[in-house]
mmCIF file of C-alpha atoms and ligand atoms in Angstrom:
data_model
loop_
_atom_site.group_PDB
_atom_site.id
_atom_site.type_symbol
_atom_site.label_atom_id
_atom_site.label_comp_id
_atom_site.label_asym_id
_atom_site.label_seq_id
_atom_site.Cartn_x
_atom_site.Cartn_y
_atom_site.Cartn_z
ATOM 1 C CA MET A 1 -9.502 44.677 7.843
ATOM 2 C CA SER A 2 -11.457 43.724 10.919
ATOM 3 C CA GLU A 3 -9.760 41.939 13.733
ATOM 4 C CA THR A 4 -11.386 38.631 12.990
ATOM 5 C CA THR A 5 -10.534 38.517 9.304
ATOM 6 C CA GLU A 6 -6.989 39.742 9.832
ATOM 7 C CA LYS A 7 -4.563 37.046 8.869
ATOM 8 C CA LYS A 8 -3.444 35.229 11.957
ATOM 9 C CA LYS A 9 -0.126 33.473 12.052
ATOM 10 C CA VAL A 10 -0.127 29.739 11.490
ATOM 11 C CA ILE A 11 1.081 27.441 14.239
ATOM 12 C CA LEU A 12 1.499 23.757 13.554
ATOM 13 C CA SER A 13 2.313 20.954 15.907
ATOM 14 C CA ALA A 14 1.925 17.224 16.162
ATOM 15 C CA ILE A 15 2.175 14.482 18.727
ATOM 16 C CA GLN A 16 3.141 10.899 18.229
ATOM 17 C CA PRO A 17 0.576 8.278 19.205
ATOM 18 C CA SER A 18 2.860 6.674 21.729
ATOM 19 C CA GLY A 19 0.201 5.389 24.065
ATOM 20 C CA THR A 20 1.027 7.653 26.975
ATOM 21 C CA ILE A 21 0.751 11.384 27.356
ATOM 22 C CA THR A 22 2.560 12.342 30.523
ATOM 23 C CA LEU A 23 1.829 15.169 32.890
ATOM 24 C CA GLY A 24 5.014 16.683 31.487
ATOM 25 C CA ASN A 25 3.642 16.579 27.928
ATOM 26 C CA TYR A 26 0.414 18.143 29.132
ATOM 27 C CA LEU A 27 1.825 20.933 31.291
ATOM 28 C CA GLY A 28 4.793 21.572 29.044
ATOM 29 C CA ALA A 29 3.078 21.471 25.659
ATOM 30 C CA LEU A 30 -0.549 20.468 25.193
ATOM 31 C CA ARG A 31 -1.971 22.890 27.693
ATOM 32 C CA ASN A 32 -0.181 25.732 25.957
ATOM 33 C CA TRP A 33 -1.535 24.674 22.589
ATOM 34 C CA VAL A 34 -5.033 25.077 23.962
ATOM 35 C CA LYS A 35 -4.235 28.677 24.857
ATOM 36 C CA LEU A 36 -2.764 29.424 21.430
ATOM 37 C CA GLN A 37 -5.991 28.614 19.616
ATOM 38 C CA ASP A 38 -7.522 32.081 19.781
ATOM 39 C CA GLU A 39 -4.472 34.074 18.917
ATOM 40 C CA TYR A 40 -3.251 31.924 16.031
ATOM 41 C CA ASN A 41 -4.467 29.685 13.266
ATOM 42 C CA CYS A 42 -3.489 26.405 14.849
ATOM 43 C CA ILE A 43 -3.277 23.092 13.069
ATOM 44 C CA PHE A 44 -2.642 19.902 15.012
ATOM 45 C CA ALA A 45 -1.873 16.384 13.922
ATOM 46 C CA VAL A 46 -1.376 12.905 15.270
ATOM 47 C CA ALA A 47 1.944 11.891 13.712
ATOM 48 C CA ASP A 48 1.209 8.228 13.136
ATOM 49 C CA LEU A 49 3.593 7.907 10.179
ATOM 50 C CA HIS A 50 6.432 8.946 12.424
ATOM 51 C CA ALA A 51 5.496 6.254 14.908
ATOM 52 C CA ILE A 52 6.278 3.315 12.615
ATOM 53 C CA THR A 53 9.999 4.075 12.675
ATOM 54 C CA VAL A 54 9.816 1.699 15.616
ATOM 55 C CA ARG A 55 7.832 -1.535 15.339
ATOM 56 C CA GLN A 56 4.184 -1.244 16.382
ATOM 57 C CA GLU A 57 1.760 -3.981 17.288
ATOM 58 C CA PRO A 58 -1.178 -3.359 14.884
ATOM 59 C CA LYS A 59 -4.037 -3.558 17.351
ATOM 60 C CA THR A 60 -2.309 -1.431 19.955
ATOM 61 C CA PHE A 61 -1.145 1.021 17.328
ATOM 62 C CA ARG A 62 -4.662 1.518 15.985
ATOM 63 C CA GLN A 63 -5.973 2.153 19.484
ATOM 64 C CA ASN A 64 -3.092 4.489 20.329
ATOM 65 C CA ILE A 65 -3.784 6.636 17.278
ATOM 66 C CA LEU A 66 -7.422 7.026 18.211
ATOM 67 C CA ASN A 67 -6.520 7.639 21.854
ATOM 68 C CA ALA A 68 -4.039 10.338 20.916
ATOM 69 C CA TYR A 69 -6.659 11.998 18.750
ATOM 70 C CA ALA A 70 -9.271 11.842 21.498
ATOM 71 C CA LEU A 71 -6.821 13.070 24.090
ATOM 72 C CA LEU A 72 -6.011 16.174 22.056
ATOM 73 C CA LEU A 73 -9.689 17.045 22.053
ATOM 74 C CA ALA A 74 -10.108 16.052 25.696
ATOM 75 C CA CYS A 75 -7.284 18.401 26.682
ATOM 76 C CA GLY A 76 -9.194 21.275 25.157
ATOM 77 C CA ILE A 77 -8.231 21.485 21.501
ATOM 78 C CA ASP A 78 -11.377 22.766 19.846
ATOM 79 C CA THR A 79 -11.829 21.483 16.298
ATOM 80 C CA ASP A 80 -14.045 24.471 15.495
ATOM 81 C CA LYS A 81 -10.979 26.636 15.946
ATOM 82 C CA SER A 82 -8.161 24.309 15.039
ATOM 83 C CA PRO A 83 -8.292 21.461 12.562
ATOM 84 C CA VAL A 84 -6.943 18.234 14.001
ATOM 85 C CA PHE A 85 -6.044 15.429 11.642
ATOM 86 C CA ILE A 86 -4.278 12.106 11.468
ATOM 87 C CA GLN A 87 -1.074 12.389 9.443
ATOM 88 C CA SER A 88 -1.513 9.153 7.464
ATOM 89 C CA HIS A 89 -4.942 10.340 6.297
ATOM 90 C CA VAL A 90 -3.346 13.165 4.360
ATOM 91 C CA PRO A 91 -1.212 11.739 1.535
ATOM 92 C CA THR A 92 0.592 15.013 0.806
ATOM 93 C CA HIS A 93 2.825 14.426 3.834
ATOM 94 C CA ALA A 94 4.445 11.285 2.499
ATOM 95 C CA GLU A 95 4.631 12.785 -0.976
ATOM 96 C CA LEU A 96 6.390 15.967 0.042
ATOM 97 C CA ALA A 97 8.627 13.995 2.384
ATOM 98 C CA TRP A 98 9.928 11.983 -0.567
ATOM 99 C CA ILE A 99 10.589 15.130 -2.548
ATOM 100 C CA LEU A 100 12.347 16.832 0.338
ATOM 101 C CA ASN A 101 14.475 13.721 0.865
ATOM 102 C CA CYS A 102 16.112 14.646 -2.416
ATOM 103 C CA TYR A 103 16.977 18.090 -1.029
ATOM 104 C CA THR A 104 18.414 16.823 2.224
ATOM 105 C CA GLN A 105 21.950 15.637 2.662
ATOM 106 C CA PHE A 106 22.955 12.293 4.117
ATOM 107 C CA GLY A 107 25.507 14.075 6.263
ATOM 108 C CA GLU A 108 22.921 16.430 7.755
ATOM 109 C CA LEU A 109 20.686 13.574 8.788
ATOM 110 C CA SER A 110 23.625 11.630 10.196
ATOM 111 C CA ARG A 111 24.286 14.474 12.608
ATOM 112 C CA MET A 112 20.796 14.437 14.161
ATOM 113 C CA THR A 113 21.214 13.629 17.828
ATOM 114 C CA GLN A 114 17.833 11.898 18.020
ATOM 115 C CA PHE A 115 18.840 9.590 15.165
ATOM 116 C CA LYS A 116 22.078 8.741 16.907
ATOM 117 C CA ASP A 117 20.268 8.068 20.197
ATOM 118 C CA LYS A 118 17.484 6.034 18.648
ATOM 119 C CA SER A 119 19.741 3.942 16.451
ATOM 120 C CA GLN A 120 21.666 3.014 19.558
ATOM 121 C CA LYS A 121 18.514 2.165 21.471
ATOM 122 C CA HIS A 122 16.993 0.166 18.612
ATOM 123 C CA SER A 123 20.198 -1.223 17.145
ATOM 124 C CA ASP A 124 18.294 -4.195 15.713
ATOM 125 C CA ASN A 125 16.108 -1.931 13.565
ATOM 126 C CA VAL A 126 18.002 1.088 12.296
ATOM 127 C CA ASN A 127 15.665 1.574 9.337
ATOM 128 C CA ALA A 128 15.760 4.279 6.697
ATOM 129 C CA GLY A 129 12.597 5.808 8.141
ATOM 130 C CA LEU A 130 14.368 6.467 11.407
ATOM 131 C CA PHE A 131 17.037 8.225 9.394
ATOM 132 C CA THR A 132 14.686 10.373 7.293
ATOM 133 C CA TYR A 133 12.278 11.063 10.158
ATOM 134 C CA PRO A 134 13.259 14.761 10.283
ATOM 135 C CA VAL A 135 12.407 15.130 6.589
ATOM 136 C CA LEU A 136 8.867 13.871 7.157
ATOM 137 C CA MET A 137 8.583 16.313 10.020
ATOM 138 C CA ALA A 138 9.824 19.092 7.729
ATOM 139 C CA ALA A 139 7.093 18.146 5.261
ATOM 140 C CA ASP A 140 4.476 18.296 8.043
ATOM 141 C CA ILE A 141 5.510 21.823 8.848
ATOM 142 C CA LEU A 142 6.255 23.241 5.403
ATOM 143 C CA LEU A 143 3.052 21.956 3.784
ATOM 144 C CA TYR A 144 1.009 24.375 5.879
ATOM 145 C CA GLN A 145 3.336 27.342 5.463
ATOM 146 C CA ALA A 146 3.548 27.382 9.244
ATOM 147 C CA ASP A 147 4.936 30.563 10.768
ATOM 148 C CA MET A 148 5.722 28.921 14.053
ATOM 149 C CA VAL A 149 6.187 25.519 15.610
ATOM 150 C CA PRO A 150 6.047 25.071 19.383
ATOM 151 C CA VAL A 151 9.008 22.867 20.107
ATOM 152 C CA GLY A 152 10.601 21.400 23.156
ATOM 153 C CA ALA A 153 14.349 21.094 23.433
ATOM 154 C CA ASP A 154 14.282 17.576 21.980
ATOM 155 C CA GLN A 155 12.695 18.758 18.730
ATOM 156 C CA LYS A 156 14.712 21.927 18.219
ATOM 157 C CA GLN A 157 17.241 20.306 15.943
ATOM 158 C CA HIS A 158 14.421 18.908 13.819
ATOM 159 C CA LEU A 159 12.957 22.351 13.347
ATOM 160 C CA GLU A 160 16.369 23.682 12.414
ATOM 161 C CA ILE A 161 16.764 21.109 9.672
ATOM 162 C CA ALA A 162 13.248 21.892 8.421
ATOM 163 C CA ARG A 163 14.304 25.513 8.100
ATOM 164 C CA LYS A 164 17.481 24.523 6.325
ATOM 165 C CA ILE A 165 15.638 22.310 3.828
ATOM 166 C CA ALA A 166 13.115 25.082 3.153
ATOM 167 C CA GLU A 167 15.843 27.658 2.652
ATOM 168 C CA ARG A 168 17.695 25.361 0.320
ATOM 169 C CA PHE A 169 14.593 24.661 -1.757
ATOM 170 C CA ASN A 170 13.648 28.351 -1.856
ATOM 171 C CA GLY A 171 17.202 29.161 -2.866
ATOM 172 C CA ILE A 172 16.976 26.900 -5.895
ATOM 173 C CA TYR A 173 13.391 27.560 -7.011
ATOM 174 C CA GLY A 174 12.385 30.872 -5.476
ATOM 175 C CA THR A 175 10.116 31.333 -2.474
ATOM 176 C CA THR A 176 8.014 28.225 -2.070
ATOM 177 C CA PHE A 177 7.999 27.515 1.654
ATOM 178 C CA LYS A 178 7.605 29.799 4.616
ATOM 179 C CA ILE A 179 10.610 29.501 6.921
ATOM 180 C CA PRO A 180 9.169 28.378 10.277
ATOM 181 C CA GLU A 181 10.262 29.894 13.564
ATOM 182 C CA PRO A 182 10.329 28.089 16.887
ATOM 183 C CA TYR A 183 7.529 29.158 19.171
ATOM 184 C CA ILE A 184 8.835 29.477 22.683
ATOM 185 C CA ALA A 185 6.036 29.383 25.216
ATOM 186 C CA LYS A 186 5.923 32.372 27.564
ATOM 187 C CA VAL A 187 5.272 30.108 30.488
ATOM 188 C CA GLY A 188 6.027 26.479 29.923
ATOM 189 C CA ALA A 189 6.363 24.171 32.856
ATOM 190 C CA ARG A 190 9.336 21.875 32.630
ATOM 191 C CA VAL A 191 8.267 18.826 34.536
ATOM 192 C CA MET A 192 11.029 16.590 35.825
ATOM 193 C CA SER A 193 11.138 12.917 36.704
ATOM 194 C CA LEU A 194 9.629 12.127 40.114
ATOM 195 C CA GLN A 195 12.432 9.650 40.764
ATOM 196 C CA ASP A 196 15.411 11.532 39.356
ATOM 197 C CA PRO A 197 14.417 15.196 39.294
ATOM 198 C CA THR A 198 17.562 16.193 37.387
ATOM 199 C CA LYS A 199 16.065 14.474 34.325
ATOM 200 C CA LYS A 200 13.014 15.494 32.321
ATOM 201 C CA MET A 201 9.869 13.438 32.967
ATOM 202 C CA SER A 202 9.720 10.863 30.190
ATOM 203 C CA LYS A 203 7.433 7.939 29.488
ATOM 204 C CA SER A 204 10.407 6.005 28.119
ATOM 205 C CA ASP A 205 11.910 5.955 31.603
ATOM 206 C CA GLU A 206 12.043 2.356 32.796
ATOM 207 C CA ASN A 207 10.933 3.349 36.264
ATOM 208 C CA VAL A 208 7.166 3.842 35.940
ATOM 209 C CA ASN A 209 7.135 5.755 39.218
ATOM 210 C CA SER A 210 9.162 8.503 37.575
ATOM 211 C CA TRP A 211 6.300 9.715 35.403
ATOM 212 C CA VAL A 212 2.590 10.374 35.699
ATOM 213 C CA ALA A 213 0.277 9.889 32.735
ATOM 214 C CA VAL A 214 -2.673 12.185 32.164
ATOM 215 C CA LEU A 215 -4.814 9.047 31.998
ATOM 216 C CA ASP A 216 -3.391 7.392 35.136
ATOM 217 C CA LYS A 217 -6.036 6.436 37.669
ATOM 218 C CA PRO A 218 -6.243 8.753 40.705
ATOM 219 C CA ASP A 219 -4.844 6.180 43.139
ATOM 220 C CA VAL A 220 -1.900 5.552 40.813
ATOM 221 C CA ILE A 221 -1.193 9.275 40.558
ATOM 222 C CA MET A 222 -1.333 9.636 44.314
ATOM 223 C CA LYS A 223 0.972 6.676 44.829
ATOM 224 C CA LYS A 224 3.531 8.074 42.407
ATOM 225 C CA PHE A 225 3.548 11.479 44.101
ATOM 226 C CA LYS A 226 3.854 9.921 47.535
ATOM 227 C CA ARG A 227 6.938 8.089 46.313
ATOM 228 C CA ALA A 228 8.483 11.166 44.725
ATOM 229 C CA VAL A 229 12.125 11.715 45.600
ATOM 230 C CA THR A 230 12.783 14.737 47.814
ATOM 231 C CA ASP A 231 15.620 15.812 50.122
ATOM 232 C CA SER A 232 16.373 15.643 53.819
ATOM 233 C CA GLU A 233 15.772 19.285 54.691
ATOM 234 C CA ALA A 234 12.032 18.771 55.128
ATOM 235 C CA VAL A 235 11.178 22.382 54.320
ATOM 236 C CA VAL A 236 8.847 23.162 51.424
ATOM 237 C CA ARG A 237 10.801 25.875 49.677
ATOM 238 C CA VAL A 238 12.576 26.389 46.393
ATOM 239 C CA GLY A 239 16.291 25.926 46.797
ATOM 240 C CA GLU A 240 19.536 24.717 45.387
ATOM 241 C CA GLY A 241 20.063 20.976 45.703
ATOM 242 C CA LYS A 242 16.314 20.560 46.229
ATOM 243 C CA ASP A 243 15.508 19.363 42.713
ATOM 244 C CA GLY A 244 12.727 17.073 43.886
ATOM 245 C CA ILE A 245 10.930 19.723 45.906
ATOM 246 C CA ASN A 246 11.575 22.358 43.232
ATOM 247 C CA ASN A 247 9.894 20.051 40.753
ATOM 248 C CA LEU A 248 6.910 19.393 43.015
ATOM 249 C CA ILE A 249 6.513 23.118 43.672
ATOM 250 C CA GLY A 250 6.714 23.704 39.923
ATOM 251 C CA ILE A 251 4.006 21.130 39.273
ATOM 252 C CA MET A 252 1.840 22.527 42.074
ATOM 253 C CA SER A 253 2.256 26.002 40.665
ATOM 254 C CA ALA A 254 1.412 24.844 37.131
ATOM 255 C CA VAL A 255 -1.779 23.074 38.149
ATOM 256 C CA THR A 256 -3.081 25.598 40.687
ATOM 257 C CA GLY A 257 -1.833 28.853 39.180
ATOM 258 C CA LYS A 258 -0.303 29.796 42.541
ATOM 259 C CA THR A 259 3.201 31.227 42.671
ATOM 260 C CA ALA A 260 6.060 29.359 44.319
ATOM 261 C CA GLU A 261 6.027 31.916 47.175
ATOM 262 C CA GLU A 262 2.331 31.348 47.807
ATOM 263 C CA ILE A 263 2.933 27.621 47.922
ATOM 264 C CA GLU A 264 5.877 28.015 50.305
ATOM 265 C CA THR A 265 3.744 30.109 52.641
ATOM 266 C CA GLU A 266 0.861 27.688 52.464
ATOM 267 C CA PHE A 267 3.088 24.771 53.458
ATOM 268 C CA GLU A 268 5.172 26.502 56.076
ATOM 269 C CA GLY A 269 5.713 24.169 58.993
ATOM 270 C CA LYS A 270 4.253 21.223 57.123
ATOM 271 C CA GLY A 271 6.171 18.098 56.185
ATOM 272 C CA TYR A 272 6.893 16.613 52.794
ATOM 273 C CA GLY A 273 4.254 13.935 53.287
ATOM 274 C CA ASP A 274 1.480 16.523 53.493
ATOM 275 C CA PHE A 275 2.910 18.440 50.592
ATOM 276 C CA LYS A 276 3.207 15.416 48.317
ATOM 277 C CA THR A 277 -0.392 14.452 49.073
ATOM 278 C CA ALA A 278 -1.526 17.977 48.270
ATOM 279 C CA VAL A 279 0.337 17.966 44.951
ATOM 280 C CA GLY A 280 -1.140 14.571 44.100
ATOM 281 C CA GLU A 281 -4.639 15.854 44.873
ATOM 282 C CA ALA A 282 -4.147 19.001 42.813
ATOM 283 C CA VAL A 283 -2.903 16.972 39.848
ATOM 284 C CA ILE A 284 -5.842 14.580 40.144
ATOM 285 C CA GLU A 285 -8.222 17.555 40.118
ATOM 286 C CA THR A 286 -6.549 18.830 36.954
ATOM 287 C CA VAL A 287 -6.661 15.585 35.015
ATOM 288 C CA LYS A 288 -10.111 14.454 36.164
ATOM 289 C CA PRO A 289 -12.114 16.552 33.669
ATOM 290 C CA ILE A 290 -9.711 15.538 30.893
ATOM 291 C CA GLN A 291 -10.169 11.873 31.730
ATOM 292 C CA ASN A 292 -13.952 12.249 31.813
ATOM 293 C CA ARG A 293 -14.034 13.951 28.470
ATOM 294 C CA PHE A 294 -11.603 11.400 27.029
ATOM 295 C CA ASN A 295 -13.869 8.538 28.098
ATOM 296 C CA ASP A 296 -16.925 10.282 26.662
ATOM 297 C CA LEU A 297 -15.146 10.759 23.345
ATOM 298 C CA LEU A 298 -14.080 7.144 23.117
ATOM 299 C CA ASN A 299 -17.665 6.127 23.766
ATOM 300 C CA ASN A 300 -18.685 8.310 20.868
ATOM 301 C CA LYS A 301 -16.669 6.877 18.055
ATOM 302 C CA ASP A 302 -18.893 8.376 15.330
ATOM 303 C CA TYR A 303 -18.104 11.832 16.591
ATOM 304 C CA LEU A 304 -14.369 11.146 16.480
ATOM 305 C CA VAL A 305 -14.615 9.721 12.967
ATOM 306 C CA GLU A 306 -16.500 12.788 11.809
ATOM 307 C CA LYS A 307 -13.865 15.041 13.349
ATOM 308 C CA TYR A 308 -10.826 13.293 11.959
ATOM 309 C CA ARG A 309 -12.399 13.040 8.529
ATOM 310 C CA SER A 310 -13.158 16.720 8.322
ATOM 311 C CA GLY A 311 -9.719 17.504 9.760
ATOM 312 C CA ALA A 312 -8.077 15.456 7.013
ATOM 313 C CA GLU A 313 -10.224 17.052 4.345
ATOM 314 C CA PHE A 314 -9.158 20.505 5.435
ATOM 315 C CA ALA A 315 -5.520 19.489 5.766
ATOM 316 C CA LEU A 316 -5.495 17.964 2.296
ATOM 317 C CA LYS A 317 -6.921 21.111 0.770
ATOM 318 C CA ILE A 318 -4.358 23.411 2.370
ATOM 319 C CA SER A 319 -1.361 21.129 1.965
ATOM 320 C CA SER A 320 -2.115 20.299 -1.680
ATOM 321 C CA ARG A 321 -1.581 23.922 -2.622
ATOM 322 C CA THR A 322 1.960 23.818 -1.281
ATOM 323 C CA LEU A 323 2.708 20.403 -2.723
ATOM 324 C CA ASP A 324 1.446 21.434 -6.170
ATOM 325 C CA LYS A 325 3.500 24.591 -6.048
ATOM 326 C CA ALA A 326 6.663 22.732 -5.110
ATOM 327 C CA MET A 327 6.130 20.033 -7.739
ATOM 328 C CA LYS A 328 5.477 22.585 -10.448
ATOM 329 C CA LYS A 329 8.702 24.384 -9.608
ATOM 330 C CA ILE A 330 10.698 21.192 -9.839
ATOM 331 C CA GLY A 331 9.247 20.485 -13.272
ATOM 332 C CA PHE A 332 6.716 17.740 -12.667
ATOM 333 C CA ILE A 333 3.751 17.683 -15.029
ATOM 334 C CA ALA A 334 0.562 18.841 -13.292
ATOM 335 C CA ARG A 335 -1.797 15.968 -12.584
HETATM 336 N N1 LIG B 1 8.593 14.559 16.037
HETATM 337 C C1 LIG B 1 7.647 15.130 16.945
HETATM 338 C C2 LIG B 1 7.799 14.445 18.306
HETATM 339 O O1 LIG B 1 8.192 13.318 18.385
HETATM 340 C C3 LIG B 1 6.248 14.989 16.458
HETATM 341 C C4 LIG B 1 6.025 15.713 15.194
HETATM 342 C C5 LIG B 1 5.821 15.155 13.964
HETATM 343 C C6 LIG B 1 5.951 17.123 15.029
HETATM 344 N N2 LIG B 1 5.614 16.134 13.043
HETATM 345 C C7 LIG B 1 5.713 17.342 13.649
HETATM 346 C C8 LIG B 1 6.094 18.216 15.912
HETATM 347 C C9 LIG B 1 5.596 18.633 13.144
HETATM 348 C C10 LIG B 1 5.976 19.488 15.402
HETATM 349 C C11 LIG B 1 5.745 19.702 14.030
HETATM 350 O O2 LIG B 1 7.448 15.042 19.299
#
C-alpha cells in the first residue's frame, strides 16, 4: 500500500453556529484542525441542529450558519482535503439520533454537567432537545466511524457518553460503531478571559471585554487587549499569581510561534502598556488574513453553496452506510 492510499484515521469535529468564534476557539481548536488535515481524514460540520436547543431568531440563525461555514474555510479548512457540511443538510444525523435515544438511559443524560448548567441558565426553556443533545452529538460522531474527536474539556463528557452508547449498541448487536477516542492536541493554547484570567475565554461571558472574536475589527481587538487585566509587578514574565500576564504571554506565543522565554527577553525592561499593544498587534496580524478571506467568501455565495452541497452529498453517502447497518441489525426492513 502506498502512503497516500493507506487508510488514514478519521477525525470528526463540529462547531455550533453561535455567531461568534473567539480567539480562544481559534487558537485552542480551529487552528489545530487545519493542521490535522494532512495526517488524517478529517470531516467537519456546522452543528446547526444542536443550536436550536436554545431559541434562535430565524434571520440571525440563517446568517450565523453561513458565517460559521465560511469561517471554517477562512481559517484554513480545505474542502479538497476535508469535507465540510451543515448538519441539518444530512438527514442521517437526526435519524440515528432518534435510534440512539432508545439506547441511552434517562439517568445518564440527567448526569450531564452541561445539561445541568444549561437548564439552570435557560430555566424557562428546558426542552427535551437540551436533554438529548449528547445523543445527537453521539450520532454525529458514530455515523462516520470516527477514530478520534478533538475535544475540549467542556465536551469530554459528551464524548464519553458517545462511547458508552456505541459500546452498548455493539454489545447487543455486534460491532456496528467504531468506539471514538478523544484527540488531545499536542500543543493547544488555552486562552483565558482578558478580564478574569482564571476563567476560560468564553463568548457567553457578559463582559464583552473579556473575549476577542476572530472577526472583531482591529481597533476593537486593540482596545480589548489594552484593557486586559494584569498585575502590579509590571514585569513581563511568566509567574505564579500573574494569570493575566501568563495569558497574554500564552497568546503572544501562540500567534507568533515564539517561546515564553523569547517573549520575556524581548520585553525586558518594558512596561505592560507596550506589551499589551504588541500582543494586540500580533493578534490583529493573525486574524487579518482570516477576516479578508471570510469577507471574500461571503461575497461569493455561489461558491459557498457549491461547497456545502458537495459536503452534504459526501456526508450522506458515508453516514448512510452506518445508519443502514445499524437499522438492519435492529430489525428494520430495508428501504
Ligand atoms: N457540542 C459541540 C460543541 O458545542 C459541537 C458538536 C456537535 C460536536 N456535534 C459534534 C463536536 C461532534 C464534536 C463532534 O462544541
